[in-house]
Amino acid sequence: MARYAMIIDLAACVGCSACAAACVLENEAPPGHNRLWIRQRELGTFPDLTVEYRPEQCLHCEHPPCVPVCPTGASHQTEDGLVLVKAERCIACGACIAACPYDARFMNPAGYADKCTFCEHRVARGEDPACVETCPTGCRVFGDLDDPESPLHAWLERAERVDVLRPEMGTRPKLFYLNTPSKTGLHAPEREVES
Amino acid sequence: MKLNRRRFLELSAASVGAIAYTGHARALRAPWAVPKKWHEGEVRTVYSFCENCFWKCGISVKVEGGKVRKIDGQKQNPKSRGRLCPRGQAGVAQLYDPDRLKRPLIRIEGSKRGEGKYREASWEEALDYVAERMLKIKERYGPEAVAWFGHGSGDSWFVEYLPAAWGSPNAAKPAVSICTAPRETASQWTFGRPIGGHEPVDWTESRYIVLIGHHIGEDTHNTQLQDFSEALRRGARLVVVDPRFSTAASKAHRWLPIKPGTDLALLLAWIHVLIKEDLYDREYVKKYTVGFEELAVHSNKHTPEWAEKITEIPAETIRAVAREMAAAKPRAVLPPGRHTVWYGDDTQRMRAVYILNALLGNYGVPGGFYLAKPPYLEKYPHPAFPLEPAAGGCSGSSGGGEEVPEGYKPRADKGKFFAKTTAIQELIEPMLSGEPYPIRGLVCYGTNLFHSIPNVPRTKEALGKLDLYVAIDVLPQEHVMWADVILPECTYLERYDDLVGIAHKTPFIELRQPAVEPLWDTKPGWWIARELGLRLGLEKYFPWKDIEEYLDTRLQAIGSSLEEMKQQGTLVQKGRPYLKDWERRRRNPFKTPSGKIELYSKTFAEHGLDPLPDYTPPMPVPSGFYRLLYGRSPVHSFAKTQNNWILMELDPENEVWIHRAEGKKLGLRHGEYVWLENDAGVREGPVRVRLTERIRKDCVYLVHGFGHKGRGLRIARGRGASDNALQTRYVLDPISGGAALRNNFVKVVPGAKRPKLERIARLVRERRI
């Protein structure tokens, strides 16, 4: 049993989208959808500026709101803490998509709810998820929170700041953002430009 | 996805189980709804190197069911180290692009160039057609009347091998005079060494990095981005000089929003402070350089106060940065950047960059520049070509031999500028004027004539005048559809190319090999070159029958073999990265006239050029206009990836960046569409407005490469605006021959409508593998 988690160091991320492209190919996301996307926020005024590049995907919450709402048990949590969808059990009712506070799921036109799996097929082979493996900045790390040897711990310790998306939802995400450049954390301030 | 019987049965079996599982709910969905993923199949790995930009990363191509499914970085390759940027990942989408050129095309008799009227032809007919007309040109005007343009690592056949065998010195690459010419020329005359394609900056060992107009993070040069990130992780301080708050600036400890075109003044002020405050590396300067005395006198006038008035950067900031870099020396570095053709004084600006680096004592020293060495590799033993290959390259190699052999002409751009590099934009004029001699034919390999060379109207006029225009390409780019004959090349995933040697800390050789067979009736470049060569009477230069024989011969000569390289993709050799490695062998790396780093260039003085860099103001911005700046998207490579559906889903159009206050003044809304019009009246767009705080008020910014007009590019067409279309003016750098492009000014014309275009997701649907 493991407790898989991912870290993205926003001090390093340049928003190049290599992770997103790797994900499309690895997981064959359908046209118009992606399991992984980049949000770009511009904060401050000239010349005192900050830009945050923030890749987003399923956070594999410890308390995933998408799981209890599933009427068929297709949406489930594995022993290793991955939140997954059994496509063949899914009836495409969309309840999980509505329940996810992070908008991390979409309806695959093939008829099932789709989302990031932390590349469980790769993890099972002992490899990193595709997004982690390809990242040129090395801003991502994947591992097992229960494993004291995992690099996750060193990354968390070294970080000046650790954030998760919308902690007030009580979902306990297992995707952590380190060193967000904005003083307001990951929260959206009044004015921001998204692209 | 093709559904064969075996697959159908597999899927049916899977879904029968599923029906038993969930009862009648299954009826909501077709039984084959959950297709098997490619990675569940039998996957074969082929090692090669990427061609979705010029960086040449080693790749592991994953092939399943006869199709390329995914491309990863090759772990043993010093360029990619197992990682890839989005463009490298997305190569698959180019391979299976249904818009690709599929078979040879010949322009219909009587139609005009640019009308796009073609008939299909066999390779035999198309090649015969080209050869016949080329020979006619040669007979009437001489071999130099055929120009050869090339871009990409497959271009060696068409700008080196064939033109040299044919006898034309007029071979050129945009990679020189529209990109690196100034930095390479400056490096040759300062260090006596090239910078080279891989840019030998010792990023990870550096403690203080100053980027000037260097868009790392937006130009996703894989290795560089890896090293840059690692340097920051290790605590390097970063200063970014840019009129725009670039991605790199967002990682910087200091951002200096310099007034565009004044970089040289800032550099001179830094030199001033290092010398006046005695902060430079005395020992290094004494041991390795010449001309310090002259430099010290010259720099008297370049006070930070003088620079403040020009650059709009406070004198105190200038001083502080100079002191900080001095405190970190020799582990402080100002990397050269790549696209360095900006204002016309570019070689001098790059000289100032290198002089600063030399004062910091970092050239050939850890944390500064390492000394890149090309790998050992033998040429194929063909008979000597009548001419030396002349196109040069990113590394600013000589561009032809010293002497022009009897019976041959010198390059048509000779005498227009000091260096020996080739200036592609200067080869357009002879097509129009016939001066100094006529150029009547053009073979264009992968060079986007309408998205790279400035003054597109002139290029179009020149194409109209030619007797023969041949395009060799993968996609029906707009300029391709002007050619008399279009020869469709297969993509880099379907072909062998010549070996590539990378000058590096650890020099290495890379092999490109096909992962799958060519689609449609497309052919590899080497085959096209050879077939053409045979038809042009150049058979003695093609003693090899096929590429395998050619590559194997070259590899055997260095103790390897094609078989070995196919298994490993990359062959790494030993380097000699630092000055101490050279000194141990009593060798001198500085191939300058003096044998030292030349702070003062006697040669420049002898040729009437400034021996020490001095500031000249850029062309002023006319009132009511903005200076047009341009740059890169991490997701795209120049103008070659905008028909790639994966990349276009990530970044579908460019936007014109305008400072929020300026936008307000003009009454612009964020996201609305406008036209851009330059001071010559050329209008381009429509393009979306991005109101932002991230740019100075005196300039606007576009990502380069968008605004395609080629009808056959169904995804790329009509999205965003082309900076190149607005670059009708360039200033020739009199030293390097570079075409300085930041001398174009635009105004924003509101009222454009959002273009009516098919949704990308819809266009993507038919493109899924």
PDB file of C-alpha atoms in Angstrom, chain B residues 8-155:
ATOM      1  CA  PHE B   8     -13.369  -6.230 -32.521  1.00  0.00           C
ATOM      2  CA  LEU B   9     -13.511  -9.627 -30.831  1.00  0.00           C
ATOM      3  CA  GLU B  10     -11.199  -8.493 -28.072  1.00  0.00           C
ATOM      4  CA  LEU B  11     -13.314  -5.462 -27.418  1.00  0.00           C
ATOM      5  CA  SER B  12     -16.548  -7.404 -27.583  1.00  0.00           C
ATOM      6  CA  ALA B  13     -15.240  -9.876 -25.048  1.00  0.00           C
ATOM      7  CA  ALA B  14     -14.309  -7.055 -22.754  1.00  0.00           C
ATOM      8  CA  SER B  15     -17.674  -5.414 -23.041  1.00  0.00           C
ATOM      9  CA  VAL B  16     -19.631  -8.651 -22.515  1.00  0.00           C
ATOM     10  CA  GLY B  17     -18.021  -8.868 -19.120  1.00  0.00           C
ATOM     11  CA  ALA B  18     -18.908  -5.292 -18.497  1.00  0.00           C
ATOM     12  CA  ILE B  19     -22.553  -5.832 -19.369  1.00  0.00           C
ATOM     13  CA  ALA B  20     -22.801  -8.646 -16.859  1.00  0.00           C
ATOM     14  CA  TYR B  21     -21.306  -6.281 -14.340  1.00  0.00           C
ATOM     15  CA  THR B  22     -23.494  -3.212 -14.548  1.00  0.00           C
ATOM     16  CA  GLY B  23     -26.749  -4.538 -15.908  1.00  0.00           C
ATOM     17  CA  HIS B  24     -28.771  -2.487 -18.359  1.00  0.00           C
ATOM     18  CA  ALA B  25     -26.879   0.713 -17.685  1.00  0.00           C
ATOM     19  CA  ARG B  26     -24.426  -0.513 -20.320  1.00  0.00           C
ATOM     20  CA  ALA B  27     -27.009   0.058 -22.972  1.00  0.00           C
ATOM     21  CA  LEU B  28     -26.358   3.775 -22.640  1.00  0.00           C
ATOM     22  CA  ARG B  29     -23.096   3.346 -24.454  1.00  0.00           C
ATOM     23  CA  ALA B  30     -21.781   1.524 -27.476  1.00  0.00           C
ATOM     24  CA  PRO B  31     -20.054  -1.721 -26.467  1.00  0.00           C
ATOM     25  CA  TRP B  32     -16.684  -0.698 -27.980  1.00  0.00           C
ATOM     26  CA  ALA B  33     -16.630   2.478 -25.977  1.00  0.00           C
ATOM     27  CA  VAL B  34     -13.492   1.803 -23.979  1.00  0.00           C
ATOM     28  CA  PRO B  35     -10.743   1.279 -26.524  1.00  0.00           C
ATOM     29  CA  LYS B  36      -7.540  -0.360 -25.505  1.00  0.00           C
ATOM     30  CA  LYS B  37      -4.687   2.038 -24.874  1.00  0.00           C
ATOM     31  CA  TRP B  38      -1.611   1.884 -27.058  1.00  0.00           C
ATOM     32  CA  HIS B  39       0.680   1.181 -24.145  1.00  0.00           C
ATOM     33  CA  GLU B  40      -1.125  -2.073 -23.488  1.00  0.00           C
ATOM     34  CA  GLY B  41       0.125  -3.310 -26.870  1.00  0.00           C
ATOM     35  CA  GLU B  42       3.559  -4.393 -28.002  1.00  0.00           C
ATOM     36  CA  VAL B  43       5.751  -1.306 -28.019  1.00  0.00           C
ATOM     37  CA  ARG B  44       9.017  -1.022 -29.955  1.00  0.00           C
ATOM     38  CA  THR B  45      11.541   1.773 -29.264  1.00  0.00           C
ATOM     39  CA  VAL B  46      13.543   3.497 -31.988  1.00  0.00           C
ATOM     40  CA  TYR B  47      16.322   5.957 -31.120  1.00  0.00           C
ATOM     41  CA  SER B  48      16.656   9.066 -33.226  1.00  0.00           C
ATOM     42  CA  PHE B  49      16.748  12.813 -32.744  1.00  0.00           C
ATOM     43  CA  CYS B  50      14.027  15.410 -32.859  1.00  0.00           C
ATOM     44  CA  GLU B  51      13.349  17.871 -35.655  1.00  0.00           C
ATOM     45  CA  ASN B  52      10.559  19.907 -34.168  1.00  0.00           C
ATOM     46  CA  CYS B  53      13.091  22.621 -33.498  1.00  0.00           C
ATOM     47  CA  PHE B  54      16.808  23.012 -34.195  1.00  0.00           C
ATOM     48  CA  TRP B  55      18.004  21.856 -30.787  1.00  0.00           C
ATOM     49  CA  LYS B  56      18.318  18.196 -31.902  1.00  0.00           C
ATOM     50  CA  CYS B  57      17.341  16.344 -28.750  1.00  0.00           C
ATOM     51  CA  GLY B  58      17.849  12.591 -28.693  1.00  0.00           C
ATOM     52  CA  ILE B  59      14.505  10.818 -28.681  1.00  0.00           C
ATOM     53  CA  SER B  60      13.041   7.386 -27.951  1.00  0.00           C
ATOM     54  CA  VAL B  61      10.236   6.866 -30.417  1.00  0.00           C
ATOM     55  CA  LYS B  62       7.558   4.461 -29.210  1.00  0.00           C
ATOM     56  CA  VAL B  63       6.023   2.464 -32.045  1.00  0.00           C
ATOM     57  CA  GLU B  64       2.988   0.263 -31.544  1.00  0.00           C
ATOM     58  CA  GLY B  65       0.826  -1.410 -34.160  1.00  0.00           C
ATOM     59  CA  GLY B  66       2.966   0.079 -36.939  1.00  0.00           C
ATOM     60  CA  LYS B  67       2.322   3.600 -35.724  1.00  0.00           C
ATOM     61  CA  VAL B  68       4.307   6.097 -33.741  1.00  0.00           C
ATOM     62  CA  ARG B  69       2.384   6.590 -30.504  1.00  0.00           C
ATOM     63  CA  LYS B  70       4.655   8.641 -28.336  1.00  0.00           C
ATOM     64  CA  ILE B  71       8.056  10.289 -28.336  1.00  0.00           C
ATOM     65  CA  ASP B  72      10.131  10.599 -25.189  1.00  0.00           C
ATOM     66  CA  GLY B  73      13.527  12.052 -24.474  1.00  0.00           C
ATOM     67  CA  GLN B  74      16.381   9.559 -24.747  1.00  0.00           C
ATOM     68  CA  LYS B  75      17.970   9.091 -21.338  1.00  0.00           C
ATOM     69  CA  GLN B  76      21.560   8.558 -22.590  1.00  0.00           C
ATOM     70  CA  ASN B  77      21.443  11.604 -24.845  1.00  0.00           C
ATOM     71  CA  PRO B  78      23.280  14.696 -23.512  1.00  0.00           C
ATOM     72  CA  LYS B  79      20.712  17.023 -25.093  1.00  0.00           C
ATOM     73  CA  SER B  80      17.476  15.587 -23.821  1.00  0.00           C
ATOM     74  CA  ARG B  81      18.578  13.458 -20.854  1.00  0.00           C
ATOM     75  CA  GLY B  82      15.241  11.701 -20.995  1.00  0.00           C
ATOM     76  CA  ARG B  83      13.163  14.872 -21.101  1.00  0.00           C
ATOM     77  CA  LEU B  84      11.405  16.628 -23.952  1.00  0.00           C
ATOM     78  CA  CYS B  85       9.630  19.910 -24.547  1.00  0.00           C
ATOM     79  CA  PRO B  86       6.042  20.031 -25.870  1.00  0.00           C
ATOM     80  CA  ARG B  87       7.181  20.322 -29.479  1.00  0.00           C
ATOM     81  CA  GLY B  88       9.298  17.221 -29.201  1.00  0.00           C
ATOM     82  CA  GLN B  89       6.412  15.332 -27.650  1.00  0.00           C
ATOM     83  CA  ALA B  90       4.039  16.498 -30.364  1.00  0.00           C
ATOM     84  CA  GLY B  91       6.104  15.304 -33.338  1.00  0.00           C
ATOM     85  CA  VAL B  92       3.603  12.488 -33.727  1.00  0.00           C
ATOM     86  CA  ALA B  93       0.939  14.957 -34.822  1.00  0.00           C
ATOM     87  CA  GLN B  94       3.086  16.210 -37.692  1.00  0.00           C
ATOM     88  CA  LEU B  95       3.732  12.691 -38.915  1.00  0.00           C
ATOM     89  CA  TYR B  96       0.017  11.917 -39.204  1.00  0.00           C
ATOM     90  CA  ASP B  97      -1.085  15.364 -40.373  1.00  0.00           C
ATOM     91  CA  PRO B  98      -3.538  14.804 -43.263  1.00  0.00           C
ATOM     92  CA  ASP B  99      -2.547  18.231 -44.653  1.00  0.00           C
ATOM     93  CA  ARG B 100       0.948  16.978 -45.489  1.00  0.00           C
ATOM     94  CA  LEU B 101       2.295  17.100 -49.021  1.00  0.00           C
ATOM     95  CA  LYS B 102       1.644  13.620 -50.312  1.00  0.00           C
ATOM     96  CA  ARG B 103       3.084  13.352 -53.809  1.00  0.00           C
ATOM     97  CA  PRO B 104       5.156  15.457 -56.202  1.00  0.00           C
ATOM     98  CA  LEU B 105       3.312  18.388 -57.727  1.00  0.00           C
ATOM     99  CA  ILE B 106       4.042  20.416 -60.850  1.00  0.00           C
ATOM    100  CA  ARG B 107       2.536  23.860 -61.313  1.00  0.00           C
ATOM    101  CA  ILE B 108       0.005  23.870 -64.100  1.00  0.00           C
ATOM    102  CA  GLU B 109       1.349  25.367 -67.293  1.00  0.00           C
ATOM    103  CA  GLY B 110       0.111  28.913 -67.773  1.00  0.00           C
ATOM    104  CA  SER B 111      -0.793  29.477 -64.111  1.00  0.00           C
ATOM    105  CA  LYS B 112       1.020  32.139 -62.115  1.00  0.00           C
ATOM    106  CA  ARG B 113       3.258  31.450 -59.129  1.00  0.00           C
ATOM    107  CA  GLY B 114       1.140  31.891 -56.033  1.00  0.00           C
ATOM    108  CA  GLU B 115      -2.129  30.843 -57.657  1.00  0.00           C
ATOM    109  CA  GLY B 116      -1.631  27.394 -56.241  1.00  0.00           C
ATOM    110  CA  LYS B 117      -2.701  25.418 -59.314  1.00  0.00           C
ATOM    111  CA  TYR B 118      -0.977  22.070 -59.466  1.00  0.00           C
ATOM    112  CA  ARG B 119      -1.122  18.675 -61.044  1.00  0.00           C
ATOM    113  CA  GLU B 120       0.225  15.492 -59.522  1.00  0.00           C
ATOM    114  CA  ALA B 121       3.327  14.001 -61.050  1.00  0.00           C
ATOM    115  CA  SER B 122       5.529  10.973 -60.606  1.00  0.00           C
ATOM    116  CA  TRP B 123       8.903  11.422 -58.914  1.00  0.00           C
ATOM    117  CA  GLU B 124      10.509  10.549 -62.224  1.00  0.00           C
ATOM    118  CA  GLU B 125       8.736  13.341 -64.068  1.00  0.00           C
ATOM    119  CA  ALA B 126       9.170  15.901 -61.290  1.00  0.00           C
ATOM    120  CA  LEU B 127      12.903  15.272 -60.916  1.00  0.00           C
ATOM    121  CA  ASP B 128      13.468  15.264 -64.681  1.00  0.00           C
ATOM    122  CA  TYR B 129      11.598  18.553 -64.889  1.00  0.00           C
ATOM    123  CA  VAL B 130      13.797  20.144 -62.214  1.00  0.00           C
ATOM    124  CA  ALA B 131      17.060  18.803 -63.628  1.00  0.00           C
ATOM    125  CA  GLU B 132      16.295  19.911 -67.162  1.00  0.00           C
ATOM    126  CA  ARG B 133      15.570  23.471 -66.101  1.00  0.00           C
ATOM    127  CA  MET B 134      18.532  23.639 -63.744  1.00  0.00           C
ATOM    128  CA  LEU B 135      20.882  22.571 -66.497  1.00  0.00           C
ATOM    129  CA  LYS B 136      19.394  25.230 -68.779  1.00  0.00           C
ATOM    130  CA  ILE B 137      20.080  27.902 -66.159  1.00  0.00           C
ATOM    131  CA  LYS B 138      23.614  26.615 -65.715  1.00  0.00           C
ATOM    132  CA  GLU B 139      24.220  26.713 -69.444  1.00  0.00           C
ATOM    133  CA  ARG B 140      22.941  30.241 -69.865  1.00  0.00           C
ATOM    134  CA  TYR B 141      24.069  31.938 -66.613  1.00  0.00           C
ATOM    135  CA  GLY B 142      26.437  29.584 -64.811  1.00  0.00           C
ATOM    136  CA  PRO B 143      25.953  27.353 -61.754  1.00  0.00           C
ATOM    137  CA  GLU B 144      25.931  30.318 -59.350  1.00  0.00           C
ATOM    138  CA  ALA B 145      22.589  31.414 -60.831  1.00  0.00           C
ATOM    139  CA  VAL B 146      20.873  28.710 -58.793  1.00  0.00           C
ATOM    140  CA  ALA B 147      20.480  29.623 -55.109  1.00  0.00           C
ATOM    141  CA  TRP B 148      19.879  27.037 -52.398  1.00  0.00           C
ATOM    142  CA  PHE B 149      18.077  27.830 -49.158  1.00  0.00           C
ATOM    143  CA  GLY B 150      17.795  25.347 -46.334  1.00  0.00           C
ATOM    144  CA  HIS B 151      16.640  25.007 -42.771  1.00  0.00           C
ATOM    145  CA  GLY B 152      16.597  22.046 -40.427  1.00  0.00           C
ATOM    146  CA  SER B 153      19.032  19.203 -39.927  1.00  0.00           C
ATOM    147  CA  GLY B 154      17.977  17.573 -43.209  1.00  0.00           C
ATOM    148  CA  ASP B 155      19.206  20.597 -45.120  1.00  0.00           C
TER     149      ASP B 155
END
